[in-house]
Amino acid sequence: MGKNDRLGSTIPIMFNVGGGEIFMILLLALLLLGPEKLPETARKVGKFMAEVRRVTSGFEEEVRSAMDIGQVHTVDDALDRTTEGPRLVAPVDPVTPPTTSGSPTPFVGDLSADSTDNDDAASS
C-alpha cells in the first residue's frame, strides 16, 4: 500500500499535498481571513487556478500539435522516398559473347608459383 492509499483519505491529492495538509491550510485560512473574506478569497483562488489550467492546457496543445506536424513531415518524407517509381537510366549496349578465332589467347603472367605448388604436392 502506497502513501496515497491510506484508509480514510477521501480528499484527492493535489500538488503533492495530502488531505491532512489541505485541512490545515483551510483552517489557517479561516483563522487569518475570517468567515467574511474566506468565500471571496476562495473564488479568486478558484478563478486563478482555472486560468492557470487553461493556459497550461493551451501550451500543451501547442506543443503536441507542433510535435505531430514534425512527425507527419518525417513520415511523409519517408513515404515519398519509398514510393518513388522506377528511375530512367541511359540505355546500355548489350553484351556480346566473345568470338572464338582459331588460335587461343596466350597467357601473360607468372606460372612459377603454380609450378612450385604442384612440385610440392607431387613429392608428398
PDB file of C-alpha atoms in Angstrom, residues 28-103:
ATOM      1  CA  LEU A  28      -5.262  28.524   8.785  1.00  0.00           C
ATOM      2  CA  ALA A  29      -7.022  30.470   6.006  1.00  0.00           C
ATOM      3  CA  LEU A  30     -10.222  30.584   8.087  1.00  0.00           C
ATOM      4  CA  LEU A  31      -8.307  31.932  11.085  1.00  0.00           C
ATOM      5  CA  LEU A  32      -6.382  34.544   9.062  1.00  0.00           C
ATOM      6  CA  LEU A  33      -9.136  35.746   6.707  1.00  0.00           C
ATOM      7  CA  GLY A  34     -12.202  35.200   8.823  1.00  0.00           C
ATOM      8  CA  PRO A  35     -15.558  33.817   7.698  1.00  0.00           C
ATOM      9  CA  GLU A  36     -16.443  37.030   5.791  1.00  0.00           C
ATOM     10  CA  LYS A  37     -13.445  37.129   3.422  1.00  0.00           C
ATOM     11  CA  LEU A  38     -12.896  33.371   3.025  1.00  0.00           C
ATOM     12  CA  PRO A  39     -15.590  32.748   0.325  1.00  0.00           C
ATOM     13  CA  GLU A  40     -14.417  35.736  -1.751  1.00  0.00           C
ATOM     14  CA  THR A  41     -10.781  34.648  -1.493  1.00  0.00           C
ATOM     15  CA  ALA A  42     -11.722  31.059  -2.389  1.00  0.00           C
ATOM     16  CA  ARG A  43     -13.488  32.341  -5.545  1.00  0.00           C
ATOM     17  CA  LYS A  44     -10.411  34.362  -6.525  1.00  0.00           C
ATOM     18  CA  VAL A  45      -8.140  31.379  -5.956  1.00  0.00           C
ATOM     19  CA  GLY A  46     -10.515  29.180  -7.982  1.00  0.00           C
ATOM     20  CA  LYS A  47     -10.556  31.657 -10.885  1.00  0.00           C
ATOM     21  CA  PHE A  48      -6.778  31.892 -10.763  1.00  0.00           C
ATOM     22  CA  MET A  49      -6.410  28.096 -10.820  1.00  0.00           C
ATOM     23  CA  ALA A  50      -8.848  27.834 -13.750  1.00  0.00           C
ATOM     24  CA  GLU A  51      -6.827  30.430 -15.679  1.00  0.00           C
ATOM     25  CA  VAL A  52      -3.583  28.583 -14.931  1.00  0.00           C
ATOM     26  CA  ARG A  53      -5.144  25.311 -16.129  1.00  0.00           C
ATOM     27  CA  ARG A  54      -6.421  26.976 -19.305  1.00  0.00           C
ATOM     28  CA  VAL A  55      -3.029  28.493 -20.120  1.00  0.00           C
ATOM     29  CA  THR A  56      -1.149  25.260 -19.429  1.00  0.00           C
ATOM     30  CA  SER A  57      -3.556  23.144 -21.460  1.00  0.00           C
ATOM     31  CA  GLY A  58      -3.259  25.616 -24.348  1.00  0.00           C
ATOM     32  CA  PHE A  59       0.520  25.451 -24.134  1.00  0.00           C
ATOM     33  CA  GLU A  60       0.471  21.643 -24.008  1.00  0.00           C
ATOM     34  CA  GLU A  61      -1.842  21.554 -27.038  1.00  0.00           C
ATOM     35  CA  GLU A  62       0.510  23.837 -28.982  1.00  0.00           C
ATOM     36  CA  VAL A  63       3.477  21.623 -28.145  1.00  0.00           C
ATOM     37  CA  ARG A  64       1.569  18.470 -29.105  1.00  0.00           C
ATOM     38  CA  SER A  65       0.424  19.933 -32.413  1.00  0.00           C
ATOM     39  CA  ALA A  66       3.956  21.130 -33.202  1.00  0.00           C
ATOM     40  CA  MET A  67       5.334  17.676 -32.467  1.00  0.00           C
ATOM     41  CA  ASP A  68       2.633  15.983 -34.547  1.00  0.00           C
ATOM     42  CA  ILE A  69       3.344  18.234 -37.523  1.00  0.00           C
ATOM     43  CA  GLY A  70       7.029  17.327 -37.344  1.00  0.00           C
ATOM     44  CA  GLN A  71       6.199  13.636 -37.228  1.00  0.00           C
ATOM     45  CA  VAL A  72       3.826  13.975 -40.167  1.00  0.00           C
ATOM     46  CA  HIS A  73       6.543  15.625 -42.261  1.00  0.00           C
ATOM     47  CA  THR A  74       9.038  12.925 -41.294  1.00  0.00           C
ATOM     48  CA  VAL A  75       6.638  10.125 -42.190  1.00  0.00           C
ATOM     49  CA  ASP A  76       5.610  11.927 -45.378  1.00  0.00           C
ATOM     50  CA  ASP A  77       9.239  12.273 -46.484  1.00  0.00           C
ATOM     51  CA  ALA A  78       9.907   8.607 -45.724  1.00  0.00           C
ATOM     52  CA  LEU A  79       6.880   7.573 -47.764  1.00  0.00           C
ATOM     53  CA  ASP A  80       7.984   9.758 -50.656  1.00  0.00           C
ATOM     54  CA  ARG A  81      11.370   8.047 -50.687  1.00  0.00           C
ATOM     55  CA  THR A  82       9.887   4.545 -50.608  1.00  0.00           C
ATOM     56  CA  THR A  83       7.178   5.123 -53.204  1.00  0.00           C
ATOM     57  CA  GLU A  84       9.363   6.607 -55.912  1.00  0.00           C
ATOM     58  CA  GLY A  85       8.808   4.911 -59.228  1.00  0.00           C
ATOM     59  CA  PRO A  86      11.491   3.265 -61.305  1.00  0.00           C
ATOM     60  CA  ARG A  87      14.153   5.652 -62.479  1.00  0.00           C
ATOM     61  CA  LEU A  88      15.075   6.003 -66.119  1.00  0.00           C
ATOM     62  CA  VAL A  89      18.688   5.231 -66.867  1.00  0.00           C
ATOM     63  CA  ALA A  90      20.724   5.558 -70.023  1.00  0.00           C
ATOM     64  CA  PRO A  91      20.453   2.508 -72.291  1.00  0.00           C
ATOM     65  CA  VAL A  92      23.344   0.075 -72.129  1.00  0.00           C
ATOM     66  CA  ASP A  93      24.767  -1.699 -75.161  1.00  0.00           C
ATOM     67  CA  PRO A  94      24.022  -5.410 -74.987  1.00  0.00           C
ATOM     68  CA  VAL A  95      26.937  -7.628 -74.078  1.00  0.00           C
ATOM     69  CA  THR A  96      28.099  -9.733 -76.996  1.00  0.00           C
ATOM     70  CA  PRO A  97      29.768 -13.044 -76.299  1.00  0.00           C
ATOM     71  CA  PRO A  98      33.446 -13.211 -77.227  1.00  0.00           C
ATOM     72  CA  THR A  99      34.131 -14.602 -80.655  1.00  0.00           C
ATOM     73  CA  THR A 100      36.481 -17.521 -80.859  1.00  0.00           C
ATOM     74  CA  SER A 101      39.086 -17.482 -83.501  1.00  0.00           C
ATOM     75  CA  GLY A 102      41.168 -20.413 -84.452  1.00  0.00           C
ATOM     76  CA  SER A 103      44.042 -19.626 -82.088  1.00  0.00           C
TER      77      SER A 103
END
